[in-house]
Amino acid sequence: MSDLRTILAENLRRLRKDKGLSQEDLAGLSEVDRTYISLIERKRNSISLDKLEQIATALNVDAYLLIKP
């Protein structure tokens, strides 16, 4: 079983690309820094529930989909 950080990284990258968004686009929509998005996608950073919700809202998905295996 993959760890949660890996699941989040893979789901975030897939959902972002499926919606045709760059990391910079998503950062603007979610009001977080682009480098933060990059760090999450590269499994270099943890994420708070508040940030998870912001990113999910920007992607127009339920937050649980970002951490669902």
XYZ file of N, CA, C and O in Angstrom:
276
model
N 0.839 -1.182 0.000
C 0.000 0.000 0.000
C 0.884 1.245 0.000
O 1.846 1.318 0.738
N 0.540 2.199 -0.838
C 1.293 3.447 -0.908
C 0.999 4.306 0.310
O -0.085 4.253 0.871
N 1.983 5.128 0.680
C 1.720 6.028 1.790
C 0.844 7.191 1.313
O 0.721 7.463 0.124
N 0.242 7.868 2.239
C -0.727 8.916 1.936
C -0.111 10.063 1.135
O -0.754 10.636 0.254
N 1.141 10.389 1.424
C 1.816 11.469 0.687
C 1.956 11.109 -0.791
O 1.773 11.956 -1.666
N 2.251 9.851 -1.077
C 2.367 9.392 -2.463
C 1.007 9.414 -3.155
O 0.894 9.856 -4.300
N -0.014 8.956 -2.465
C -1.369 8.959 -3.030
C -1.793 10.385 -3.358
O -2.300 10.665 -4.449
N -1.573 11.304 -2.427
C -1.915 12.702 -2.654
C -1.153 13.264 -3.848
O -1.738 13.912 -4.723
N 0.126 13.008 -3.915
C 0.950 13.530 -5.011
C 0.443 13.039 -6.365
O 0.289 13.826 -7.312
N 0.177 11.742 -6.447
C -0.278 11.164 -7.720
C -1.666 11.670 -8.103
O -1.910 12.009 -9.268
N -2.578 11.727 -7.139
C -3.935 12.200 -7.428
C -3.943 13.679 -7.807
O -4.654 14.081 -8.730
N -3.171 14.481 -7.094
C -3.115 15.904 -7.398
C -2.596 16.133 -8.817
O -3.194 16.883 -9.591
N -1.507 15.495 -9.154
C -0.930 15.660 -10.499
C -1.923 15.200 -11.573
O -2.132 15.881 -12.572
N -2.564 14.055 -11.359
C -3.508 13.523 -12.347
C -4.713 14.446 -12.518
O -5.081 14.794 -13.648
N -5.307 14.856 -11.414
C -6.481 15.725 -11.488
C -6.134 17.076 -12.110
O -6.905 17.615 -12.911
N -4.991 17.618 -11.754
C -4.562 18.898 -12.318
C -4.389 18.789 -13.827
O -4.896 19.620 -14.590
N -3.699 17.744 -14.258
C -3.466 17.555 -15.701
C -4.761 17.233 -16.436
O -4.965 17.699 -17.554
N -5.630 16.443 -15.824
C -6.929 16.127 -16.442
C -7.738 17.389 -16.719
O -8.510 17.444 -17.667
N -7.560 18.389 -15.869
C -8.287 19.649 -16.037
C -7.516 20.647 -16.894
O -7.964 21.776 -17.094
N -6.366 20.227 -17.411
C -5.576 21.079 -18.289
C -4.922 22.261 -17.593
O -4.673 23.287 -18.222
N -4.623 22.088 -16.312
C -4.038 23.177 -15.532
C -2.544 22.967 -15.318
O -2.097 21.852 -15.048
N -1.795 24.048 -15.411
C -0.393 24.008 -15.012
C -0.342 24.169 -13.489
O -1.339 24.526 -12.856
N 0.825 23.933 -12.923
C 0.980 24.159 -11.488
C 0.707 25.627 -11.161
O 0.092 25.940 -10.155
N 1.147 26.514 -12.029
C 0.926 27.942 -11.812
C -0.564 28.295 -11.873
O -1.056 29.088 -11.062
N -1.280 27.704 -12.829
C -2.729 27.923 -12.920
C -3.421 27.484 -11.629
O -4.240 28.216 -11.071
N -3.090 26.280 -11.179
C -3.709 25.749 -9.967
C -3.342 26.594 -8.752
O -4.189 26.863 -7.899
N -2.112 27.033 -8.691
C -1.683 27.883 -7.578
C -2.515 29.162 -7.526
O -2.969 29.571 -6.452
N -2.748 29.772 -8.663
C -3.555 30.984 -8.705
C -4.991 30.735 -8.281
O -5.567 31.514 -7.513
N -5.568 29.648 -8.768
C -6.958 29.321 -8.429
C -7.131 28.964 -6.956
O -8.159 29.257 -6.354
N -6.131 28.325 -6.389
C -6.235 27.865 -5.002
C -5.593 28.834 -4.011
O -5.649 28.599 -2.797
N -4.984 29.900 -4.527
C -4.344 30.913 -3.684
C -3.231 30.345 -2.811
O -3.098 30.690 -1.632
N -2.450 29.436 -3.402
C -1.233 28.945 -2.755
C -0.085 29.148 -3.743
O -0.303 29.330 -4.935
N 1.109 29.135 -3.250
C 2.269 29.358 -4.108
C 2.503 28.180 -5.047
O 2.272 27.034 -4.663
N 2.983 28.450 -6.243
C 3.266 27.395 -7.211
C 4.289 26.409 -6.669
O 4.189 25.199 -6.884
N 5.270 26.913 -5.946
C 6.284 26.003 -5.405
C 5.678 25.042 -4.383
O 6.161 23.913 -4.248
N 4.641 25.475 -3.695
C 3.953 24.606 -2.740
C 3.277 23.450 -3.481
O 3.373 22.295 -3.057
N 2.607 23.759 -4.596
C 1.995 22.712 -5.430
C 3.065 21.736 -5.893
O 2.898 20.516 -5.810
N 4.182 22.270 -6.349
C 5.284 21.428 -6.813
C 5.814 20.530 -5.694
O 6.059 19.336 -5.908
N 5.989 21.084 -4.519
C 6.487 20.296 -3.388
C 5.534 19.163 -3.033
O 5.973 18.048 -2.727
N 4.242 19.431 -3.084
C 3.254 18.386 -2.786
C 3.324 17.291 -3.844
O 3.345 16.103 -3.527
N 3.375 17.696 -5.113
C 3.417 16.707 -6.195
C 4.701 15.883 -6.185
O 4.728 14.774 -6.700
N 5.754 16.428 -5.612
C 7.027 15.692 -5.525
C 7.214 15.017 -4.164
O 8.289 14.502 -3.862
N 6.154 15.001 -3.347
C 6.157 14.350 -2.036
C 7.189 14.947 -1.088
O 7.717 14.264 -0.217
N 7.446 16.230 -1.231
C 8.446 16.896 -0.402
C 7.830 17.692 0.744
O 8.553 18.217 1.572
N 6.501 17.790 0.762
C 5.846 18.618 1.759
C 4.541 17.985 2.215
O 3.847 17.366 1.422
N 4.235 18.166 3.473
C 2.931 17.770 3.994
C 1.942 18.877 3.663
O 2.327 19.953 3.219
N 0.669 18.621 3.905
C -0.352 19.602 3.583
C -1.366 19.648 4.719
O -1.709 18.614 5.288
N -1.817 20.848 5.046
C -2.848 20.984 6.073
C -4.214 20.677 5.456
O -4.381 20.714 4.237
N -5.171 20.401 6.308
C -6.526 20.162 5.813
C -7.095 21.407 5.136
O -7.833 21.297 4.150
N -6.745 22.569 5.645
C -7.220 23.814 5.030
C -6.697 23.952 3.604
O -7.447 24.304 2.684
N -5.411 23.678 3.405
C -4.824 23.767 2.065
C -5.387 22.675 1.155
O -5.624 22.911 -0.029
N -5.594 21.484 1.704
C -6.192 20.405 0.923
C -7.557 20.834 0.400
O -7.876 20.642 -0.772
N -8.338 21.461 1.261
C -9.665 21.925 0.867
C -9.584 23.042 -0.181
O -10.358 23.060 -1.131
N -8.646 23.958 -0.021
C -8.464 25.033 -1.003
C -8.131 24.471 -2.382
O -8.680 24.914 -3.391
N -7.221 23.524 -2.408
C -6.800 22.936 -3.686
C -7.943 22.138 -4.296
O -8.197 22.222 -5.499
N -8.640 21.371 -3.481
C -9.780 20.591 -3.979
C -10.844 21.517 -4.565
O -11.399 21.241 -5.636
N -11.122 22.605 -3.883
C -12.106 23.570 -4.372
C -11.663 24.147 -5.713
O -12.468 24.271 -6.640
N -10.394 24.470 -5.836
C -9.869 25.004 -7.090
C -9.988 23.985 -8.223
O -10.215 24.361 -9.382
N -9.847 22.706 -7.881
C -9.982 21.632 -8.880
C -11.437 21.231 -9.094
O -11.732 20.415 -9.963
N -12.322 21.782 -8.270
C -13.750 21.468 -8.343
C -14.023 19.982 -8.094
O -14.790 19.345 -8.820
N -13.360 19.451 -7.074
C -13.549 18.059 -6.651
C -13.716 18.018 -5.136
O -13.326 18.966 -4.445
N -14.277 16.947 -4.622
C -14.337 16.746 -3.179
C -12.933 16.451 -2.674
O -12.166 15.726 -3.321
N -12.607 17.005 -1.520
C -11.251 16.877 -0.968
C -10.822 15.414 -0.801
O -9.649 15.088 -1.012
N -11.755 14.554 -0.456
C -11.379 13.150 -0.222
C -10.803 12.489 -1.478
O -10.023 11.537 -1.377
N -11.158 12.999 -2.644
C -10.630 12.420 -3.876
C -9.130 12.624 -4.027
O -8.467 11.865 -4.746
N -8.594 13.605 -3.328
C -7.148 13.835 -3.392
C -6.361 12.806 -2.578
O -5.179 12.595 -2.833
N -7.025 12.180 -1.616
C -6.298 11.215 -0.770
C -6.875 9.799 -0.882
O -6.500 8.913 -0.129
N -7.754 9.599 -1.852
C -8.348 8.272 -2.039
C -7.421 7.412 -2.900
O -7.041 7.814 -3.994
N -7.054 6.239 -2.388
C -6.174 5.357 -3.192
C -6.826 4.928 -4.499
O -8.025 4.892 -4.630
